[in-house]
Amino acid sequence: MQIELRDVSFSYGRQKALDGVSFCAEKGTMTAVLGPNGAGKSTLFCCMLGLNRDYTGSVLLAGQEARSIARRDFSQLAAYIPQSNAPVYNYSVLDTVLMGTTGQLSLLSSPKAQQLRQAETALEQLGICHLAFRGLRELSGGERQLVLVARALVQNAQILIMDEPTANLDYGNQQRVLQGVRTLADSGYTVLISTHNPEHALRYSTHVLALQKGRRVAFGETEGVLTDALVSELYEFPVTMAEVSTASGTVRAFVPNADCENKGNVL
Ligand code: ADP
């Protein structure tokens, strides 16, 4: 098992943010973490990344307790891919990806031919070799997000943890990034990804973990777990699952029930 959480709880002072969450993810799976704002998604990720250390229960990454893993070892085990925001510095794509190899280098040494080969392979894997010498500021949001994924790949970690990687992307780039991420899962990586869009989970994830008020309300294979009833309950907004015929087969999508009164809270 690559990721295993057993009865994990975490509180900020008296505010309970995670309440007895358990799930596991095997090699080659892509688990989408769904839930409304405040459900506990970020808290869960921080526990997994060893940033929230005061949890109870157990967070195991490749069998090791997350909070006890030394930072350098952690980087070989799991890579975190943040949302892509406007970069402050205009580092080249290649230099940015090479930064992911830092964990392999000793203090003050610089990347060698081996790291360069790794960076080139990662760029190839994601189909962005042609961007290698462009500056980060000269890229689209989608291209920049793929660069962050490439930087994670050169860490040689088998677990990829992504916090809403499509948050700032246009529709086409969202699909391209998620397709790329799913391909990585299919090639053996274990991917955990949070998203606000249940359709992303429906189309690309193999598994779904649904959280509400810090508790697990559903977990399992996407096909069986991600129903319109679950999405309606999670987001307090009624939806129906529709099946649409396309040139490449039948595609399922959630459609909001527009004529239903929204009984949820406006945040
Ligand atoms: P999500 O990522 O699903 O939006 P979070 O994990 O950020 O949810 O938040 C879960 C709960 O913990 C929420 O009730 C939130 O208000 C609370 N929370 C998050 N961060 C803090 C913090 N630093 N201090 C106190 N409460 C927090």
CSV table of C-alpha atoms in Angstrom, one decimal, residues 4-163:
chain,number,residue,atom,x,y,z
A,4,GLU,CA,-2.7,4.4,4.2
A,5,LEU,CA,-4.6,6.6,6.7
A,6,ARG,CA,-6.0,4.9,9.8
A,7,ASP,CA,-8.5,6.7,11.9
A,8,VAL,CA,-6.8,10.1,11.5
A,9,SER,CA,-8.1,13.1,13.5
A,10,PHE,CA,-6.6,16.6,13.7
A,11,SER,CA,-7.8,19.7,15.6
A,12,TYR,CA,-6.8,23.4,15.4
A,13,GLY,CA,-7.1,24.2,19.1
A,14,ARG,CA,-10.7,23.2,19.9
A,15,GLN,CA,-11.7,23.2,16.2
A,16,LYS,CA,-11.8,19.6,14.9
A,17,ALA,CA,-10.8,19.6,11.3
A,18,LEU,CA,-10.4,15.8,10.6
A,19,ASP,CA,-12.4,13.3,12.5
A,20,GLY,CA,-11.4,9.6,12.2
A,21,VAL,CA,-10.5,9.5,8.5
A,22,SER,CA,-9.3,6.2,7.0
A,23,PHE,CA,-8.5,5.3,3.4
A,24,CYS,CA,-5.8,3.7,1.4
A,25,ALA,CA,-4.4,4.2,-2.1
A,26,GLU,CA,-2.4,1.6,-4.1
A,27,LYS,CA,0.3,2.1,-6.7
A,28,GLY,CA,-1.1,3.2,-10.0
A,29,THR,CA,-4.3,4.8,-8.7
A,30,MET,CA,-5.5,8.4,-8.8
A,31,THR,CA,-7.6,9.4,-5.9
A,32,ALA,CA,-9.6,12.6,-6.0
A,33,VAL,CA,-10.4,14.2,-2.7
A,34,LEU,CA,-13.7,16.0,-2.9
A,35,GLY,CA,-15.6,18.1,-0.4
A,36,PRO,CA,-17.0,21.6,0.1
A,37,ASN,CA,-15.0,24.4,1.5
A,38,GLY,CA,-13.9,23.7,5.1
A,39,ALA,CA,-14.3,19.9,4.7
A,40,GLY,CA,-10.7,19.2,5.7
A,41,LYS,CA,-9.0,18.6,2.4
A,42,SER,CA,-6.0,21.0,3.0
A,43,THR,CA,-5.7,19.7,6.6
A,44,LEU,CA,-5.5,16.2,5.3
A,45,PHE,CA,-2.8,17.1,2.8
A,46,CYS,CA,-0.8,18.9,5.5
A,47,CYS,CA,-1.0,15.8,7.7
A,48,MET,CA,0.3,13.7,4.8
A,49,LEU,CA,3.1,16.2,4.1
A,50,GLY,CA,4.3,16.1,7.7
A,51,LEU,CA,3.3,19.7,8.2
A,52,ASN,CA,0.5,19.0,10.6
A,53,ARG,CA,2.3,16.7,13.0
A,54,ASP,CA,-0.1,16.6,15.9
A,55,TYR,CA,-2.6,14.2,14.4
A,56,THR,CA,-3.9,11.1,16.1
A,57,GLY,CA,-4.2,7.8,14.2
A,58,SER,CA,-1.7,6.9,11.6
A,59,VAL,CA,-0.6,8.4,8.2
A,60,LEU,CA,1.6,5.9,6.4
A,61,LEU,CA,3.4,6.7,3.2
A,62,ALA,CA,5.0,3.5,1.7
A,63,GLY,CA,4.7,2.1,5.2
A,64,GLN,CA,6.4,5.0,7.1
A,65,GLU,CA,4.7,7.3,9.5
A,66,ALA,CA,4.5,10.7,7.7
A,67,ARG,CA,5.5,12.9,10.7
A,68,SER,CA,8.6,10.8,11.4
A,69,ILE,CA,10.1,10.9,8.0
A,70,ALA,CA,13.2,13.1,7.6
A,71,ARG,CA,12.7,15.9,5.1
A,72,ARG,CA,15.4,14.6,2.7
A,73,ASP,CA,13.9,11.1,2.8
A,74,PHE,CA,10.4,12.6,2.4
A,75,SER,CA,11.4,14.2,-0.9
A,76,GLN,CA,12.3,10.8,-2.3
A,77,LEU,CA,9.0,9.3,-1.2
A,78,ALA,CA,6.3,12.0,-2.0
A,79,ALA,CA,6.2,15.1,-4.1
A,80,TYR,CA,3.9,18.0,-3.5
A,81,ILE,CA,2.6,19.9,-6.5
A,82,PRO,CA,1.1,23.3,-5.6
A,83,GLN,CA,-1.3,25.4,-7.7
A,84,SER,CA,0.5,27.3,-10.4
A,85,ASN,CA,0.5,31.1,-9.6
A,86,ALA,CA,2.2,33.9,-11.4
A,87,PRO,CA,6.0,33.4,-10.8
A,88,VAL,CA,8.1,36.1,-9.2
A,89,TYR,CA,11.3,35.1,-10.9
A,90,ASN,CA,11.6,34.2,-14.6
A,91,TYR,CA,13.7,31.1,-14.2
A,92,SER,CA,13.9,28.9,-17.3
A,93,VAL,CA,11.7,25.8,-17.4
A,94,LEU,CA,14.8,23.5,-17.4
A,95,ASP,CA,16.3,25.3,-14.3
A,96,THR,CA,12.9,25.0,-12.5
A,97,VAL,CA,12.7,21.3,-13.2
A,98,LEU,CA,16.3,20.8,-12.1
A,99,MET,CA,15.4,22.4,-8.7
A,100,GLY,CA,13.4,19.1,-8.1
A,101,THR,CA,16.7,17.2,-8.0
A,102,THR,CA,18.1,19.2,-5.0
A,103,GLY,CA,17.4,16.3,-2.7
A,104,GLN,CA,19.9,14.2,-4.6
A,105,LEU,CA,22.7,16.7,-4.3
A,106,SER,CA,25.1,17.6,-1.5
A,107,LEU,CA,25.3,21.1,-0.1
A,108,LEU,CA,26.6,23.7,-2.6
A,109,SER,CA,26.9,21.2,-5.5
A,110,SER,CA,25.1,21.8,-8.7
A,111,PRO,CA,23.2,19.4,-11.0
A,112,LYS,CA,25.3,17.1,-13.2
A,113,ALA,CA,24.6,15.2,-16.4
A,114,GLN,CA,22.5,12.6,-14.6
A,115,GLN,CA,20.1,15.2,-13.2
A,116,LEU,CA,20.0,16.9,-16.6
A,117,ARG,CA,19.0,13.7,-18.2
A,118,GLN,CA,16.3,13.2,-15.6
A,119,ALA,CA,14.9,16.7,-16.2
A,120,GLU,CA,14.9,16.1,-20.0
A,121,THR,CA,13.1,12.8,-19.5
A,122,ALA,CA,10.4,14.4,-17.3
A,123,LEU,CA,9.8,17.2,-19.8
A,124,GLU,CA,9.5,14.5,-22.5
A,125,GLN,CA,7.1,12.5,-20.4
A,126,LEU,CA,4.8,15.5,-20.2
A,127,GLY,CA,5.3,16.6,-23.8
A,128,ILE,CA,6.8,19.9,-23.0
A,129,CYS,CA,10.5,19.5,-24.2
A,130,HIS,CA,10.0,22.4,-26.6
A,131,LEU,CA,9.6,24.8,-23.6
A,132,ALA,CA,12.9,23.9,-21.9
A,133,PHE,CA,14.6,27.2,-22.5
A,134,ARG,CA,11.6,29.5,-22.1
A,135,GLY,CA,11.1,31.6,-18.9
A,136,LEU,CA,8.3,30.6,-16.5
A,137,ARG,CA,6.7,34.0,-17.0
A,138,GLU,CA,6.5,33.4,-20.8
A,139,LEU,CA,4.3,30.3,-20.3
A,140,SER,CA,0.5,29.8,-20.1
A,141,GLY,CA,-1.0,28.7,-16.8
A,142,GLY,CA,-1.4,25.2,-18.1
A,143,GLU,CA,2.2,24.9,-19.4
A,144,ARG,CA,3.4,26.3,-16.0
A,145,GLN,CA,1.4,23.7,-14.2
A,146,LEU,CA,3.0,20.9,-16.3
A,147,VAL,CA,6.4,22.3,-15.4
A,148,LEU,CA,5.6,22.0,-11.7
A,149,VAL,CA,4.5,18.4,-12.3
A,150,ALA,CA,7.8,17.8,-14.2
A,151,ARG,CA,9.7,19.3,-11.2
A,152,ALA,CA,8.0,16.8,-9.0
A,153,LEU,CA,8.8,13.8,-11.2
A,154,VAL,CA,12.6,14.4,-11.0
A,155,GLN,CA,12.3,14.0,-7.2
A,156,ASN,CA,11.9,10.3,-8.1
A,157,ALA,CA,9.0,10.1,-5.6
A,158,GLN,CA,6.3,7.5,-6.4
A,159,ILE,CA,3.6,9.5,-4.5
A,160,LEU,CA,2.3,12.7,-6.0
A,161,ILE,CA,0.1,15.0,-3.9
A,162,MET,CA,-1.6,17.8,-5.8
A,163,ASP,CA,-3.7,20.6,-4.3
